[in-house]
Amino acid sequence: MKKNLIDIRDFSIAEVDRLISLAKDIIAHGERYASACHGKKLATLFFEPSTRTRLSFESAMMELGGNVIGFSSASSSSASKGESVADTAQVISCFADIIAMRHPKEGAPMVASLNASIPVINAGDGGHNHPTQTLTDLLTISRQKGRLNNMVVGCCGDLKYGRTVHSLVSAMSRYEGVKFVFIAPDELRMPVGLRKELDEAGVPYVETTSLEEVLPELDVLYMTRVQQERFADVEQYNRLKDSYILNTDKLAHAKADMIIMHPLPRVNEISVAVDKDPRACYFQQVLNGKFIRMALILTLLGLAPEVADSDVIGDDVARYEEAVVNAKEHGFHCASGRCITSVEQELPQAFFKTENGYRCIYCDRKPE
Ligand code: CP
C-alpha cells in the first residue's frame, strides 16, 4: 500500500521513533545514504511561500542522490489557470516518485494523496497541520533533551492559526508524562477541538496569557509567530502581533536547561540577542529538518530498512469513501472558507465520525 504523511498521527509512536533513529543514523553516517535515492525524483509543489520546508526537502533529496522538480508558487503552476489539486496530483505522478505539497487551503494535500499514485507529504496546509515540522521538532527535542516524555512544553504566541503547534501538541500528547502550557492572547487560544482531544485523552494542560508567570516551570519553550497571512482583520493583527517578545531579561527566570524552539520565520517574538543564549536551538532545528526529511523520504519510498516491518498507515481510501457516505447520509456540508472544499466545490463533502460527532475529513471542522 502507498504510504503518505498527511497528519502526524498517520504514524504510530513506534514509527516516529524509527524515523528519529534513522535521522540520527543519517547524521552520524551521511556517506552511507549518499546514493540511496539514485534515480528517484521528488516533486515540491508549493502553492504558498516557504524557505525552510521547500529547501530542506530539496536539499534532503539531493543529499540522498536523487533529483528534484517542482514549483514554488501557485502563480507559476497551472493552478493559476484553474487546474484542481486532484488533477495536479495525477499529472505529477507521471513525472516524480514522491510529492511534498504546501497549500493555503486545509485538506489540499489529503486530496492530492487520494489522487496521486505516488506518496504525498503534507508540507503545511493552511492553519491546519505541518507534520514534517513536527518530525523536525521531535528530532530536535530528542537530540537536545535526550527524551520525548516527562516534560513541560510551553507553546507561546499564535496558537489558533499556528499549524506547527497543532501538529506538535497532537504528536507529543502521545508520550508519557508530557504537560502542556498554552500561552496566548484570548483571541489566539488553542482551538477548542484540540483542547477537547487533550481533555478526552487525559493529557494535562493549562492556559495563560502571561509568559513571565509560567516560564520558570518549562522544559521546552516553543515560540510562534503571529501569522499576518491568516488574519482577515488587519487591525486585529496589528493589536496582537507583538503580544510576546522573548528577550534576555525574561530568560533569566527560565530553567538553565530549558530549550527555546521556533519553527521560523520569526518576526519580533524572539529578540536577536537571545540567539547567543545556549538554550536557543531554532537554527539547529532548521538543520534537523533536513535530516528528518531525508529519513522520511527514504521511509515513504520503501528504501529504509525500518519500513519492512512497518505497521503504519491505515486504509486512507476506505476511510475517505466512508466519510463521503456519511456526508451524503446526513446532508453534511463544510462551511469553512479555509477548507479546500471552499475553492474546489466539485470535491465531495466527506465527514468522519469521532467520539464528539462528525468532522470534515479535509479540515477537521464540524458540519453545518
Ligand atoms: N517552518 C517553516 O515551515 O518555514 P517555511 O515557511 O520557511 O517553510
mmCIF file of C-alpha atoms and ligand atoms in Angstrom:
data_model
loop_
_atom_site.group_PDB
_atom_site.id
_atom_site.type_symbol
_atom_site.label_atom_id
_atom_site.label_comp_id
_atom_site.label_asym_id
_atom_site.label_seq_id
_atom_site.Cartn_x
_atom_site.Cartn_y
_atom_site.Cartn_z
ATOM 1 C CA MET A 1 0.000 0.000 0.000
ATOM 2 C CA LYS A 2 1.204 3.517 -0.863
ATOM 3 C CA LYS A 3 2.325 5.482 2.172
ATOM 4 C CA ASN A 4 1.592 9.175 2.725
ATOM 5 C CA LEU A 5 2.178 11.619 5.561
ATOM 6 C CA ILE A 6 -0.783 13.981 5.819
ATOM 7 C CA ASP A 7 -1.298 14.158 9.593
ATOM 8 C CA ILE A 8 1.366 13.365 12.195
ATOM 9 C CA ARG A 9 -0.988 10.699 13.572
ATOM 10 C CA ASP A 10 -0.652 8.782 10.303
ATOM 11 C CA PHE A 11 2.490 7.476 12.003
ATOM 12 C CA SER A 12 2.410 5.489 15.234
ATOM 13 C CA ILE A 13 4.771 6.388 18.071
ATOM 14 C CA ALA A 14 6.915 3.395 17.080
ATOM 15 C CA GLU A 15 7.175 4.697 13.524
ATOM 16 C CA VAL A 16 8.027 8.215 14.647
ATOM 17 C CA ASP A 17 10.705 6.740 16.884
ATOM 18 C CA ARG A 18 12.071 4.742 13.931
ATOM 19 C CA LEU A 19 12.220 7.909 11.800
ATOM 20 C CA ILE A 20 14.093 9.704 14.571
ATOM 21 C CA SER A 21 16.548 6.800 14.878
ATOM 22 C CA LEU A 22 17.074 6.782 11.120
ATOM 23 C CA ALA A 23 17.654 10.567 11.094
ATOM 24 C CA LYS A 24 20.242 10.159 13.850
ATOM 25 C CA ASP A 25 21.970 7.448 11.815
ATOM 26 C CA ILE A 26 21.988 9.761 8.780
ATOM 27 C CA ILE A 27 23.547 12.496 10.936
ATOM 28 C CA ALA A 28 26.241 10.078 12.113
ATOM 29 C CA HIS A 29 26.853 8.277 8.792
ATOM 30 C CA GLY A 30 25.680 10.572 5.984
ATOM 31 C CA GLU A 31 28.008 8.900 3.477
ATOM 32 C CA ARG A 32 26.075 5.618 3.733
ATOM 33 C CA TYR A 33 22.968 7.323 2.337
ATOM 34 C CA ALA A 34 24.593 9.440 -0.393
ATOM 35 C CA SER A 35 23.210 7.309 -3.265
ATOM 36 C CA ALA A 36 20.163 5.856 -1.544
ATOM 37 C CA CYS A 37 17.705 7.719 -3.821
ATOM 38 C CA HIS A 38 19.710 7.499 -7.041
ATOM 39 C CA GLY A 39 17.273 7.688 -9.986
ATOM 40 C CA LYS A 40 14.367 8.941 -7.840
ATOM 41 C CA LYS A 41 12.621 12.307 -8.168
ATOM 42 C CA LEU A 42 10.969 14.455 -5.532
ATOM 43 C CA ALA A 43 8.331 16.987 -6.696
ATOM 44 C CA THR A 44 7.978 20.010 -4.435
ATOM 45 C CA LEU A 45 4.554 21.560 -5.115
ATOM 46 C CA PHE A 46 4.437 24.777 -3.122
ATOM 47 C CA PHE A 47 1.276 26.827 -3.613
ATOM 48 C CA GLU A 48 2.309 29.043 -0.678
ATOM 49 C CA PRO A 49 5.682 30.664 0.192
ATOM 50 C CA SER A 50 8.370 28.748 2.057
ATOM 51 C CA THR A 51 12.086 28.982 2.721
ATOM 52 C CA ARG A 52 12.895 26.168 5.160
ATOM 53 C CA THR A 53 10.436 23.457 4.255
ATOM 54 C CA ARG A 54 10.870 23.566 0.489
ATOM 55 C CA LEU A 55 14.629 23.998 0.500
ATOM 56 C CA SER A 56 15.176 21.394 3.218
ATOM 57 C CA PHE A 57 13.115 18.882 1.225
ATOM 58 C CA GLU A 58 15.118 19.668 -1.898
ATOM 59 C CA SER A 59 18.405 19.564 -0.055
ATOM 60 C CA ALA A 60 17.385 16.278 1.613
ATOM 61 C CA MET A 61 16.641 14.625 -1.738
ATOM 62 C CA MET A 62 19.906 15.890 -3.246
ATOM 63 C CA GLU A 63 21.929 14.544 -0.305
ATOM 64 C CA LEU A 64 20.254 11.178 -0.900
ATOM 65 C CA GLY A 65 21.494 11.233 -4.508
ATOM 66 C CA GLY A 66 18.054 11.938 -6.007
ATOM 67 C CA ASN A 67 16.678 14.745 -8.155
ATOM 68 C CA VAL A 68 14.101 17.470 -7.590
ATOM 69 C CA ILE A 69 11.421 19.085 -9.764
ATOM 70 C CA GLY A 70 8.622 21.433 -8.777
ATOM 71 C CA PHE A 71 7.317 24.954 -8.387
ATOM 72 C CA SER A 72 7.465 27.480 -5.579
ATOM 73 C CA SER A 73 4.238 29.425 -6.108
ATOM 74 C CA ALA A 74 0.732 28.802 -7.380
ATOM 75 C CA SER A 75 1.222 31.530 -9.974
ATOM 76 C CA SER A 76 3.950 29.549 -11.735
ATOM 77 C CA SER A 77 1.812 26.395 -11.948
ATOM 78 C CA SER A 78 -1.361 25.585 -13.894
ATOM 79 C CA ALA A 79 -3.326 26.123 -10.671
ATOM 80 C CA SER A 80 -3.362 29.743 -11.869
ATOM 81 C CA LYS A 81 -5.384 28.523 -14.875
ATOM 82 C CA GLY A 82 -7.844 26.716 -12.618
ATOM 83 C CA GLU A 83 -6.364 23.191 -12.509
ATOM 84 C CA SER A 84 -7.604 21.241 -9.497
ATOM 85 C CA VAL A 85 -5.412 19.709 -6.800
ATOM 86 C CA ALA A 86 -6.650 16.238 -7.811
ATOM 87 C CA ASP A 87 -5.625 16.718 -11.451
ATOM 88 C CA THR A 88 -2.289 18.248 -10.435
ATOM 89 C CA ALA A 89 -1.563 15.207 -8.270
ATOM 90 C CA GLN A 90 -2.329 12.781 -11.104
ATOM 91 C CA VAL A 91 -0.162 14.760 -13.513
ATOM 92 C CA ILE A 92 2.817 14.920 -11.149
ATOM 93 C CA SER A 93 2.526 11.157 -10.580
ATOM 94 C CA CYS A 94 3.650 10.814 -14.232
ATOM 95 C CA PHE A 95 6.867 12.734 -13.543
ATOM 96 C CA ALA A 96 8.051 12.024 -9.995
ATOM 97 C CA ASP A 97 8.333 9.312 -7.332
ATOM 98 C CA ILE A 98 7.187 11.331 -4.309
ATOM 99 C CA ILE A 99 5.423 14.667 -3.690
ATOM 100 C CA ALA A 100 5.862 17.277 -0.955
ATOM 101 C CA MET A 101 2.951 19.736 -1.118
ATOM 102 C CA ARG A 102 2.223 23.016 0.656
ATOM 103 C CA HIS A 103 -1.142 24.669 0.075
ATOM 104 C CA PRO A 104 -3.044 27.536 1.725
ATOM 105 C CA LYS A 105 -6.270 25.512 1.877
ATOM 106 C CA GLU A 106 -6.779 22.939 4.606
ATOM 107 C CA GLY A 107 -7.021 19.369 3.309
ATOM 108 C CA ALA A 108 -5.422 20.050 -0.089
ATOM 109 C CA PRO A 109 -2.505 17.585 0.459
ATOM 110 C CA MET A 110 -5.044 14.979 1.548
ATOM 111 C CA VAL A 111 -6.921 15.452 -1.726
ATOM 112 C CA ALA A 112 -3.582 15.067 -3.537
ATOM 113 C CA SER A 113 -2.797 11.849 -1.645
ATOM 114 C CA LEU A 114 -6.109 10.328 -2.721
ATOM 115 C CA ASN A 115 -5.444 11.091 -6.377
ATOM 116 C CA ALA A 116 -1.687 10.544 -6.729
ATOM 117 C CA SER A 117 -0.235 7.109 -7.396
ATOM 118 C CA ILE A 118 2.933 8.122 -5.509
ATOM 119 C CA PRO A 119 3.436 9.039 -1.818
ATOM 120 C CA VAL A 120 2.316 12.529 -0.790
ATOM 121 C CA ILE A 121 3.757 14.507 2.109
ATOM 122 C CA ASN A 122 1.848 17.407 3.642
ATOM 123 C CA ALA A 123 4.338 20.282 3.827
ATOM 124 C CA GLY A 124 1.771 22.561 5.513
ATOM 125 C CA ASP A 125 -1.944 23.093 4.741
ATOM 126 C CA GLY A 126 -3.323 26.477 5.784
ATOM 127 C CA GLY A 127 -3.606 26.802 9.556
ATOM 128 C CA HIS A 128 -4.277 23.068 9.861
ATOM 129 C CA ASN A 129 -1.229 20.776 10.031
ATOM 130 C CA HIS A 130 2.509 20.727 9.373
ATOM 131 C CA PRO A 131 3.617 17.182 10.183
ATOM 132 C CA THR A 132 7.174 17.388 8.830
ATOM 133 C CA GLN A 133 7.811 20.434 11.027
ATOM 134 C CA THR A 134 6.630 18.283 13.909
ATOM 135 C CA LEU A 135 9.036 15.491 12.992
ATOM 136 C CA THR A 136 11.748 18.159 12.891
ATOM 137 C CA ASP A 137 10.682 19.386 16.329
ATOM 138 C CA LEU A 138 10.600 15.874 17.799
ATOM 139 C CA LEU A 139 14.094 15.141 16.478
ATOM 140 C CA THR A 140 15.296 18.434 17.981
ATOM 141 C CA ILE A 141 13.750 17.733 21.395
ATOM 142 C CA SER A 142 15.090 14.181 21.339
ATOM 143 C CA ARG A 143 18.624 15.367 20.475
ATOM 144 C CA GLN A 144 18.622 18.261 22.933
ATOM 145 C CA LYS A 145 16.812 16.704 25.894
ATOM 146 C CA GLY A 146 17.545 13.008 25.308
ATOM 147 C CA ARG A 147 13.861 12.108 25.678
ATOM 148 C CA LEU A 148 10.354 12.900 24.428
ATOM 149 C CA ASN A 149 8.497 12.055 27.640
ATOM 150 C CA ASN A 150 8.193 13.546 31.143
ATOM 151 C CA MET A 151 8.459 17.235 30.369
ATOM 152 C CA VAL A 152 6.590 20.518 30.456
ATOM 153 C CA VAL A 153 6.158 22.006 26.988
ATOM 154 C CA GLY A 154 5.146 25.659 26.668
ATOM 155 C CA CYS A 155 3.609 26.815 23.375
ATOM 156 C CA CYS A 156 3.527 30.591 23.032
ATOM 157 C CA GLY A 157 2.036 33.017 20.516
ATOM 158 C CA ASP A 158 -0.479 32.296 17.775
ATOM 159 C CA LEU A 159 -1.961 29.009 18.929
ATOM 160 C CA LYS A 160 -5.147 29.490 16.910
ATOM 161 C CA TYR A 161 -3.659 29.587 13.407
ATOM 162 C CA GLY A 162 -0.254 28.042 14.190
ATOM 163 C CA ARG A 163 -0.298 24.751 12.302
ATOM 164 C CA THR A 164 3.108 23.803 13.726
ATOM 165 C CA VAL A 165 1.834 23.877 17.314
ATOM 166 C CA HIS A 166 -1.302 21.936 16.398
ATOM 167 C CA SER A 167 0.757 19.097 14.946
ATOM 168 C CA LEU A 168 3.336 19.251 17.771
ATOM 169 C CA VAL A 169 0.704 19.026 20.516
ATOM 170 C CA SER A 170 -1.052 16.215 18.688
ATOM 171 C CA ALA A 171 2.248 14.297 18.475
ATOM 172 C CA MET A 172 3.652 14.986 21.943
ATOM 173 C CA SER A 173 0.381 14.245 23.721
ATOM 174 C CA ARG A 174 1.039 10.575 22.941
ATOM 175 C CA TYR A 175 4.159 10.484 25.117
ATOM 176 C CA GLU A 176 4.012 9.690 28.857
ATOM 177 C CA GLY A 177 4.273 12.475 31.379
ATOM 178 C CA VAL A 178 4.007 15.413 28.968
ATOM 179 C CA LYS A 179 2.210 18.502 30.283
ATOM 180 C CA PHE A 180 1.401 21.493 28.061
ATOM 181 C CA VAL A 181 1.274 25.174 28.934
ATOM 182 C CA PHE A 182 -0.559 27.233 26.299
ATOM 183 C CA ILE A 183 0.442 30.891 26.357
ATOM 184 C CA ALA A 184 -1.664 33.065 24.061
ATOM 185 C CA PRO A 185 -3.910 36.127 23.978
ATOM 186 C CA ASP A 186 -7.614 35.248 24.294
ATOM 187 C CA GLU A 187 -8.137 35.817 20.560
ATOM 188 C CA LEU A 188 -5.412 33.285 19.632
ATOM 189 C CA ARG A 189 -6.149 30.428 22.054
ATOM 190 C CA MET A 190 -5.532 26.807 21.092
ATOM 191 C CA PRO A 191 -8.575 25.641 19.059
ATOM 192 C CA VAL A 192 -11.363 24.126 21.119
ATOM 193 C CA GLY A 193 -11.247 20.870 19.126
ATOM 194 C CA LEU A 194 -7.632 20.243 20.081
ATOM 195 C CA ARG A 195 -8.270 21.160 23.726
ATOM 196 C CA LYS A 196 -11.169 18.697 23.772
ATOM 197 C CA GLU A 197 -8.928 15.962 22.391
ATOM 198 C CA LEU A 198 -6.458 16.575 25.222
ATOM 199 C CA ASP A 199 -9.306 16.551 27.781
ATOM 200 C CA GLU A 200 -10.581 13.237 26.489
ATOM 201 C CA ALA A 201 -7.122 11.690 26.445
ATOM 202 C CA GLY A 202 -6.472 12.938 29.990
ATOM 203 C CA VAL A 203 -3.438 14.950 28.866
ATOM 204 C CA PRO A 204 -2.808 17.808 31.311
ATOM 205 C CA TYR A 205 -2.602 21.386 30.075
ATOM 206 C CA VAL A 206 -3.056 24.902 31.415
ATOM 207 C CA GLU A 207 -3.815 28.113 29.553
ATOM 208 C CA THR A 208 -2.450 31.527 30.413
ATOM 209 C CA THR A 209 -1.851 34.913 28.840
ATOM 210 C CA SER A 210 1.366 35.503 30.839
ATOM 211 C CA LEU A 211 4.664 34.129 29.557
ATOM 212 C CA GLU A 212 6.576 35.503 32.556
ATOM 213 C CA GLU A 213 4.416 33.618 35.078
ATOM 214 C CA VAL A 214 4.988 30.175 33.588
ATOM 215 C CA LEU A 215 8.496 30.488 32.166
ATOM 216 C CA PRO A 216 10.287 29.042 35.256
ATOM 217 C CA GLU A 217 8.458 25.685 35.006
ATOM 218 C CA LEU A 218 9.089 24.981 31.285
ATOM 219 C CA ASP A 219 11.474 22.371 29.853
ATOM 220 C CA VAL A 220 10.704 23.416 26.280
ATOM 221 C CA LEU A 221 9.510 26.840 25.152
ATOM 222 C CA TYR A 222 8.060 26.725 21.636
ATOM 223 C CA MET A 223 7.635 30.277 20.348
ATOM 224 C CA THR A 224 5.490 31.038 17.298
ATOM 225 C CA ARG A 225 4.904 33.989 15.016
ATOM 226 C CA VAL A 226 1.541 35.755 14.888
ATOM 227 C CA GLN A 227 0.728 34.974 11.265
ATOM 228 C CA GLN A 228 -0.382 38.042 9.375
ATOM 229 C CA GLU A 229 -1.434 35.976 6.361
ATOM 230 C CA ARG A 230 -4.160 34.180 8.375
ATOM 231 C CA PHE A 231 -5.894 37.360 9.613
ATOM 232 C CA ALA A 232 -8.869 38.844 7.765
ATOM 233 C CA ASP A 233 -8.803 41.866 10.106
ATOM 234 C CA VAL A 234 -5.550 43.883 9.820
ATOM 235 C CA GLU A 235 -6.323 45.937 12.931
ATOM 236 C CA GLN A 236 -6.623 42.772 14.991
ATOM 237 C CA TYR A 237 -3.263 41.561 13.621
ATOM 238 C CA ASN A 238 -1.585 44.876 14.495
ATOM 239 C CA ARG A 239 -3.011 44.722 18.014
ATOM 240 C CA LEU A 240 -1.819 41.146 18.625
ATOM 241 C CA LYS A 241 1.426 40.855 16.653
ATOM 242 C CA ASP A 242 3.757 41.851 19.494
ATOM 243 C CA SER A 243 1.888 40.058 22.288
ATOM 244 C CA TYR A 244 5.008 38.134 23.322
ATOM 245 C CA ILE A 245 8.634 39.089 22.848
ATOM 246 C CA LEU A 246 11.212 36.777 24.386
ATOM 247 C CA ASN A 247 14.312 38.682 25.463
ATOM 248 C CA THR A 248 17.368 38.008 27.621
ATOM 249 C CA ASP A 249 15.788 39.626 30.729
ATOM 250 C CA LYS A 250 12.838 37.243 30.644
ATOM 251 C CA LEU A 251 15.118 34.279 30.044
ATOM 252 C CA ALA A 252 16.876 34.950 33.350
ATOM 253 C CA HIS A 253 13.837 33.328 35.011
ATOM 254 C CA ALA A 254 13.869 30.158 32.881
ATOM 255 C CA LYS A 255 15.481 26.813 33.737
ATOM 256 C CA ALA A 256 19.159 26.522 32.839
ATOM 257 C CA ASP A 257 18.407 23.513 30.622
ATOM 258 C CA MET A 258 15.185 24.761 29.057
ATOM 259 C CA ILE A 259 15.369 24.777 25.261
ATOM 260 C CA ILE A 260 13.944 27.562 23.086
ATOM 261 C CA MET A 261 12.402 26.442 19.824
ATOM 262 C CA HIS A 262 10.713 28.270 16.954
ATOM 263 C CA PRO A 263 9.630 26.851 13.580
ATOM 264 C CA LEU A 264 10.748 30.161 11.976
ATOM 265 C CA PRO A 265 10.403 32.557 10.276
ATOM 266 C CA ARG A 266 10.488 34.849 13.298
ATOM 267 C CA VAL A 267 9.410 38.454 13.179
ATOM 268 C CA ASN A 268 9.650 40.139 16.616
ATOM 269 C CA GLU A 269 8.815 37.353 19.019
ATOM 270 C CA ILE A 270 12.412 36.415 19.871
ATOM 271 C CA SER A 271 14.906 39.238 20.155
ATOM 272 C CA VAL A 272 18.123 38.685 18.197
ATOM 273 C CA ALA A 273 20.180 38.880 21.425
ATOM 274 C CA VAL A 274 18.591 35.573 22.510
ATOM 275 C CA ASP A 275 20.319 33.797 19.592
ATOM 276 C CA LYS A 276 23.571 33.746 21.602
ATOM 277 C CA ASP A 277 21.926 32.018 24.569
ATOM 278 C CA PRO A 278 22.962 28.331 24.620
ATOM 279 C CA ARG A 279 19.324 27.418 25.203
ATOM 280 C CA ALA A 280 18.344 28.805 21.787
ATOM 281 C CA CYS A 281 18.150 25.927 19.319
ATOM 282 C CA TYR A 282 15.956 27.202 16.494
ATOM 283 C CA PHE A 283 18.743 27.212 13.918
ATOM 284 C CA GLN A 284 19.768 23.704 14.979
ATOM 285 C CA GLN A 285 16.079 22.886 14.475
ATOM 286 C CA VAL A 286 16.319 24.031 10.833
ATOM 287 C CA LEU A 287 19.245 21.681 10.186
ATOM 288 C CA ASN A 288 17.400 18.823 11.866
ATOM 289 C CA GLY A 289 14.596 19.464 9.367
ATOM 290 C CA LYS A 290 16.834 18.318 6.535
ATOM 291 C CA PHE A 291 17.882 15.111 8.315
ATOM 292 C CA ILE A 292 14.385 14.060 9.340
ATOM 293 C CA ARG A 293 13.090 14.758 5.817
ATOM 294 C CA MET A 294 15.861 12.516 4.450
ATOM 295 C CA ALA A 295 14.621 9.802 6.811
ATOM 296 C CA LEU A 296 11.018 10.405 5.762
ATOM 297 C CA ILE A 297 11.737 10.298 2.021
ATOM 298 C CA LEU A 298 13.650 7.028 2.432
ATOM 299 C CA THR A 299 10.838 5.555 4.511
ATOM 300 C CA LEU A 300 7.968 6.553 2.219
ATOM 301 C CA LEU A 301 9.880 5.332 -0.841
ATOM 302 C CA GLY A 302 10.384 1.980 0.865
ATOM 303 C CA LEU A 303 14.169 2.434 0.859
ATOM 304 C CA ALA A 304 14.711 2.427 4.621
ATOM 305 C CA PRO A 305 15.342 -0.887 6.363
ATOM 306 C CA GLU A 306 12.802 0.134 9.024
ATOM 307 C CA VAL A 307 9.969 0.045 6.515
ATOM 308 C CA ALA A 308 9.927 -3.730 6.207
ATOM 309 C CA ASP A 309 8.068 -4.301 9.481
ATOM 310 C CA SER A 310 6.120 -1.047 9.309
ATOM 311 C CA ASP A 311 2.558 -1.207 10.532
ATOM 312 C CA VAL A 312 1.826 2.381 9.502
ATOM 313 C CA ILE A 313 -0.918 3.940 7.661
ATOM 314 C CA GLY A 314 -4.419 2.667 7.593
ATOM 315 C CA ASP A 315 -6.534 2.356 4.522
ATOM 316 C CA ASP A 316 -6.947 6.041 3.620
ATOM 317 C CA VAL A 317 -9.168 5.352 0.621
ATOM 318 C CA ALA A 318 -11.655 3.223 2.589
ATOM 319 C CA ARG A 319 -11.807 5.872 5.333
ATOM 320 C CA TYR A 320 -12.428 8.554 2.734
ATOM 321 C CA GLU A 321 -15.175 6.592 0.984
ATOM 322 C CA GLU A 322 -16.923 6.013 4.324
ATOM 323 C CA ALA A 323 -16.634 9.753 5.069
ATOM 324 C CA VAL A 324 -18.284 10.614 1.733
ATOM 325 C CA VAL A 325 -21.164 8.248 2.533
ATOM 326 C CA ASN A 326 -21.539 9.841 5.987
ATOM 327 C CA ALA A 327 -21.813 13.312 4.434
ATOM 328 C CA LYS A 328 -24.455 12.150 1.947
ATOM 329 C CA GLU A 329 -26.488 10.286 4.575
ATOM 330 C CA HIS A 330 -26.580 13.233 6.966
ATOM 331 C CA GLY A 331 -26.573 16.053 4.384
ATOM 332 C CA PHE A 332 -23.420 17.483 5.982
ATOM 333 C CA HIS A 333 -21.620 20.452 4.462
ATOM 334 C CA CYS A 334 -18.359 22.155 5.464
ATOM 335 C CA ALA A 335 -18.880 25.911 5.684
ATOM 336 C CA SER A 336 -15.248 26.820 6.419
ATOM 337 C CA GLY A 337 -13.718 29.307 3.994
ATOM 338 C CA ARG A 338 -10.314 27.841 4.930
ATOM 339 C CA CYS A 339 -11.191 24.339 3.684
ATOM 340 C CA ILE A 340 -10.094 23.103 0.244
ATOM 341 C CA THR A 341 -13.804 22.410 -0.489
ATOM 342 C CA SER A 342 -14.465 26.168 -0.389
ATOM 343 C CA VAL A 343 -12.464 26.664 -3.597
ATOM 344 C CA GLU A 344 -12.783 23.227 -5.242
ATOM 345 C CA GLN A 345 -16.515 22.790 -4.986
ATOM 346 C CA GLU A 346 -16.624 19.624 -7.090
ATOM 347 C CA LEU A 347 -14.837 17.756 -4.268
ATOM 348 C CA PRO A 348 -17.289 15.513 -2.420
ATOM 349 C CA GLN A 349 -18.241 16.573 1.079
ATOM 350 C CA ALA A 350 -16.758 13.998 3.476
ATOM 351 C CA PHE A 351 -17.137 13.655 7.261
ATOM 352 C CA PHE A 352 -15.589 11.066 9.574
ATOM 353 C CA LYS A 353 -17.076 10.083 12.907
ATOM 354 C CA THR A 354 -15.339 10.937 16.186
ATOM 355 C CA GLU A 355 -16.412 10.467 19.803
ATOM 356 C CA ASN A 356 -17.606 14.096 19.660
ATOM 357 C CA GLY A 357 -19.579 13.889 16.456
ATOM 358 C CA TYR A 358 -18.629 14.265 12.812
ATOM 359 C CA ARG A 359 -15.697 16.264 11.402
ATOM 360 C CA CYS A 360 -14.773 17.364 7.886
ATOM 361 C CA ILE A 361 -12.123 14.950 6.589
ATOM 362 C CA TYR A 362 -10.238 17.808 4.895
ATOM 363 C CA CYS A 363 -10.080 20.444 7.647
ATOM 364 C CA ASP A 364 -11.385 18.700 10.818
ATOM 365 C CA ARG A 365 -14.220 21.180 11.368
ATOM 366 C CA LYS A 366 -17.783 20.298 12.377
ATOM 367 C CA PRO A 367 -20.509 20.106 9.689
ATOM 368 C CA GLU A 368 -23.232 22.705 9.196
HETATM 369 N N1 CP B 1 8.975 26.385 9.438
HETATM 370 C C1 CP B 1 8.506 26.606 8.191
HETATM 371 O O1 CP B 1 7.535 25.981 7.746
HETATM 372 O O2 CP B 1 9.201 27.531 7.472
HETATM 373 P P1 CP B 1 8.910 27.906 5.955
HETATM 374 O O3 CP B 1 7.543 28.570 5.921
HETATM 375 O O4 CP B 1 10.019 28.826 5.557
HETATM 376 O O5 CP B 1 8.894 26.642 5.158
#
